[in-house]
Each structure stands twice: as C-alpha cells, then as structure tokens.
XYZ file of C-alpha atoms in Angstrom:
258
model
C 156.549 99.796 52.437
C 153.328 100.245 49.331
C 150.015 101.137 50.566
C 147.272 100.745 47.569
C 143.897 101.600 49.169
C 144.070 104.744 51.308
C 141.871 107.890 50.819
C 144.939 110.456 51.013
C 142.151 113.261 50.624
C 139.846 112.296 53.620
C 142.691 112.593 56.887
C 142.727 115.650 58.226
C 145.733 116.925 56.729
C 145.838 115.521 53.469
C 149.533 117.500 52.757
C 150.965 116.035 55.878
C 149.810 112.661 54.885
C 151.694 113.088 51.953
C 154.420 114.189 52.888
C 155.148 111.954 55.415
C 154.762 108.626 52.815
C 156.676 110.447 50.732
C 159.866 110.849 53.578
C 158.849 107.205 54.259
C 158.962 106.124 50.976
C 155.489 104.794 50.520
C 153.606 103.828 47.223
C 150.768 105.217 47.682
C 147.472 104.252 45.522
C 145.550 107.340 46.273
C 141.541 106.233 46.548
C 139.111 108.506 45.794
C 134.641 108.460 46.244
C 133.620 110.280 43.656
C 134.876 111.184 40.287
C 134.561 115.356 41.151
C 137.149 114.644 44.025
C 139.520 113.356 41.053
C 140.932 116.489 39.943
C 141.579 117.791 43.931
C 143.408 114.646 45.339
C 146.353 114.212 42.493
C 147.166 117.585 43.092
C 148.467 116.106 46.396
C 150.562 113.628 44.411
C 152.584 116.479 41.861
C 155.771 116.328 42.131
C 156.020 112.887 44.079
C 156.166 109.880 42.036
C 155.765 107.090 44.526
C 152.002 108.373 44.373
C 149.233 107.909 41.953
C 145.652 108.771 42.510
C 143.076 106.655 41.227
C 139.585 107.179 39.562
C 137.103 106.259 41.972
C 132.608 106.248 42.659
C 132.546 104.702 46.202
C 129.534 102.378 45.904
C 127.932 103.456 48.965
C 128.025 107.661 47.141
C 127.192 105.617 43.721
C 123.008 106.766 44.241
C 124.243 110.198 45.583
C 126.617 110.700 43.172
C 125.772 108.546 39.679
C 125.175 111.787 38.341
C 128.908 112.008 37.931
C 128.842 109.040 35.423
C 129.705 111.150 32.603
C 132.399 112.764 35.001
C 133.951 109.725 35.535
C 134.031 109.052 31.256
C 135.878 112.495 30.739
C 138.693 112.353 33.514
C 139.383 108.199 32.801
C 142.194 108.732 30.060
C 144.567 111.219 33.228
C 143.751 107.565 35.296
C 145.981 103.943 35.027
C 144.604 103.639 38.537
C 140.298 103.672 39.236
C 138.615 102.966 43.015
C 137.334 102.620 45.220
C 134.504 100.809 43.059
C 132.418 98.530 44.324
C 129.569 97.192 45.266
C 128.660 97.133 48.862
C 125.458 94.697 50.016
C 125.696 96.132 54.227
C 123.222 97.425 56.887
C 121.947 100.656 55.020
C 123.273 100.400 51.383
C 121.610 96.575 50.599
C 119.014 98.663 49.116
C 120.541 100.691 46.628
C 122.030 97.744 44.960
C 119.876 98.903 41.639
C 121.744 102.040 40.991
C 125.139 100.452 42.634
C 124.607 98.322 39.864
C 124.253 100.375 37.659
C 127.257 102.227 37.834
C 130.018 98.799 38.166
C 128.280 98.198 35.837
C 129.155 101.886 33.661
C 132.907 101.822 34.657
C 133.271 98.245 33.640
C 132.482 99.563 30.643
C 134.475 102.554 30.450
C 137.171 100.688 31.701
C 137.065 97.618 28.499
C 136.603 100.244 26.308
C 139.691 102.749 27.451
C 142.197 99.551 27.321
C 141.356 98.211 30.509
C 142.403 99.557 34.305
C 144.221 98.398 37.818
C 140.991 98.970 39.295
C 140.736 98.393 43.408
C 137.389 97.576 43.823
C 135.457 97.047 47.470
C 133.641 93.894 47.562
C 130.859 94.008 51.239
C 129.042 91.667 51.285
C 128.222 91.642 47.286
C 131.528 89.170 46.347
C 129.464 87.135 44.027
C 128.237 90.076 42.550
C 132.033 91.124 41.446
C 132.967 88.305 41.098
C 130.379 86.876 37.964
C 130.747 91.208 36.436
C 134.548 91.349 35.930
C 133.912 87.492 35.207
C 131.981 89.181 31.829
C 133.968 91.959 31.748
C 137.473 90.413 31.592
C 138.562 93.714 29.252
C 138.698 95.808 31.467
C 141.896 95.142 33.189
C 143.463 94.224 36.742
C 140.535 93.318 39.649
C 142.349 94.257 43.042
C 139.821 93.052 45.776
C 140.338 95.822 48.722
C 140.244 93.434 52.236
C 137.924 91.243 51.303
C 136.205 89.231 53.530
C 134.159 86.765 51.275
C 134.087 83.108 51.796
C 137.337 80.851 51.351
C 134.935 79.205 47.915
C 135.042 83.038 46.693
C 138.228 83.491 47.553
C 139.086 80.190 45.271
C 136.426 81.742 42.879
C 138.208 85.569 42.377
C 142.024 83.523 42.063
C 140.500 81.688 39.145
C 139.208 84.197 36.977
C 142.650 86.291 38.254
C 142.066 88.558 40.788
C 144.761 90.112 43.423
C 144.253 91.546 46.902
C 145.435 93.764 49.093
C 145.492 92.821 52.822
C 145.977 95.455 55.453
C 146.897 95.911 59.381
C 143.237 96.012 60.388
C 142.461 92.863 57.925
C 145.146 90.800 59.203
C 143.802 91.089 62.929
C 141.371 88.358 62.499
C 141.739 85.032 63.329
C 139.653 85.294 59.349
C 141.293 87.738 57.865
C 145.300 86.198 58.670
C 142.881 82.741 56.895
C 141.465 84.564 53.885
C 145.260 85.787 53.661
C 147.076 82.884 54.407
C 145.459 81.559 50.844
C 145.501 84.106 48.574
C 148.145 83.328 45.861
C 151.040 85.406 47.400
C 151.705 86.457 44.178
C 148.903 88.685 43.482
C 148.995 90.266 47.248
C 149.571 94.017 48.038
C 149.217 96.656 51.285
C 147.175 98.600 52.021
C 146.310 100.792 55.396
C 142.428 102.064 54.201
C 143.677 105.102 55.844
C 142.071 106.661 57.864
C 138.816 104.805 57.609
C 140.301 101.949 59.420
C 142.421 102.362 63.187
C 144.772 100.368 64.703
C 145.943 100.937 68.712
C 147.033 104.725 68.421
C 144.291 105.738 66.062
C 143.302 105.360 62.339
C 146.271 104.235 59.647
C 148.800 106.238 57.662
C 150.530 104.735 54.691
C 153.988 103.834 56.694
C 151.507 101.855 58.263
C 151.071 99.699 56.046
C 153.964 98.398 57.358
C 152.416 96.396 59.712
C 150.554 94.390 56.823
C 154.169 93.027 56.350
C 155.439 92.090 58.764
C 151.672 90.213 59.310
C 152.482 88.723 56.318
C 156.615 87.129 57.031
C 153.810 85.384 59.842
C 151.533 83.927 57.738
C 154.109 83.095 55.045
C 156.882 82.342 57.112
C 159.602 82.877 55.410
C 162.137 86.365 56.719
C 161.040 90.367 56.730
C 163.165 90.865 54.214
C 162.096 88.263 51.982
C 158.096 89.776 52.879
C 159.227 92.549 52.008
C 161.024 91.676 48.659
C 158.028 90.027 47.307
C 155.315 92.111 47.837
C 157.894 94.783 46.007
C 158.267 92.247 43.237
C 154.503 91.875 42.817
C 153.884 95.769 42.270
C 156.757 95.468 40.198
C 154.604 92.538 38.415
C 150.999 94.538 38.130
C 152.709 97.732 37.846
C 154.826 96.841 34.206
C 158.210 97.612 33.437
C 157.786 100.710 32.794
C 157.372 103.804 35.425
C 153.850 105.494 35.639
C 155.767 108.480 35.355
C 157.937 107.386 31.749
C 154.202 106.236 30.334
C 152.140 109.501 31.641
C 154.760 111.269 30.118
C 154.044 109.166 27.027
C 150.987 109.390 26.192
C 150.803 112.475 26.988
C 153.594 113.276 24.025
C 151.876 111.472 21.929
C 147.985 112.650 22.667
C 150.109 116.304 22.403
C 151.759 114.872 18.500
C-alpha cells in the first residue's frame, strides 16, 4: 500500500502511527508544513525504510512562516522530497496570495538549483497559478498534485506538463473526485490519505486506510483489485527510480564525506 501524502507528525500519537504503518507495510510520504518541523518529523522515520519525510512550507502558513525560507534552503540537500507546498486561494487565504507566491516561487527555484525534487503540491482554488509556475520552472522536479480539485480542462493541462496526482478515499467518495481520477493518466497516479485532516466513517484516516483508495481506483479503472495494487506499486517504482531511497541516500552521504 502507498500513502503518498500523510501528516504523521500531526496525529495525537505519531509514534503509534509509524508503528502501525510499518506493520501494515505501507509506503508513506510524511509531509511537513514548516521547515522547522522537518528535523523532528524525520526522526519518526528513522529505521523505517518505507517512510520518507518531505520538506514543506504549507501555503496556508506562508504568511506566518516565510521567515523559515532560509532554513528550508539549509535543509533541502537532506531530502529528495518537497511538500507540502503550493498555493491556496480558498476563503481566509486568498488575501495572502502575494506571500504565498513568493514562497512557492522560491521553493521551486531552490529545488531546480538542487537538481530537482519530487514535490507534493497543494493547489486548492489556485490550479492555473500553480501550473503556470510549474511550466515556467520544469527543472524544479516532478510535481504531484495532491487531492486535485480543479476542472477537467485544468487536469488535461496538468497532465500535458507532466504532473502526477495523489488521490485518497475522501476525494474518491465524491462524484467529481471519481470523474477526475478516471481522467488522470493511470500511470501517474498514487494513493494518499491526507490524514489526519481527511476523515472516513470512523474518524481520521490512517496510512493503512490508503487501501480504500486502491479499492476505489480498481472500480474506476474496471480492473481486479490486485491488478490495481500492482499498477500503483509500479507507478511508485517509476517515480522513485530503480535504486531504493535508503541506498541512494547512503551513497550521497558517502560522496559528501569523501
């Protein structure tokens, strides 16, 4: 199973979430909302080869935490993954568009300068602006639009510029979400939960609940459940490359110390 967008550090008991995700053999991208949270959150993943920690600065916090961009730049060499980043034009956040744009543009530029990153991107009510910036900075890396909620036209444009998509049980419960998922390139979809913010009938979603999204995608694609699971794992391998992260990171560290 794959949970490619989960806020492990924001559960009431993060250590328990890590243990349970590990026991369920879930591949987790643990996203952060501020650079200052990254070091402590990365410690949660220590010794767990299926968990990676993503360096983020959430757009809803950009107006409060833009002063952490220097820290973001300092930490960036330590992570292949960037997120949660992006723009948010929703109620209560649209008035901070200028500082959100500054933060997002800076992160894209830093990522490009660092050789590109795998990026988990928030795009609520700001899809056109996100796509314009991604198209203008292709060397920033591989963009993955988390919980995409734009239009069909925006989806086609996103696919055309090489975006990936992460979809979860909460998104796929609605007719619009299912319709968008059906139109996404199947070879560029991963599952997520967005826990603990996204919920199901029993409360906040947990990494193992990403299995619900596999089941929903199997129905959308009209294929057996196991075939959907295999397709998603193949997608993750394609995204990550043939060398496992822990080997790649060890080699980077060895070269740095040589």
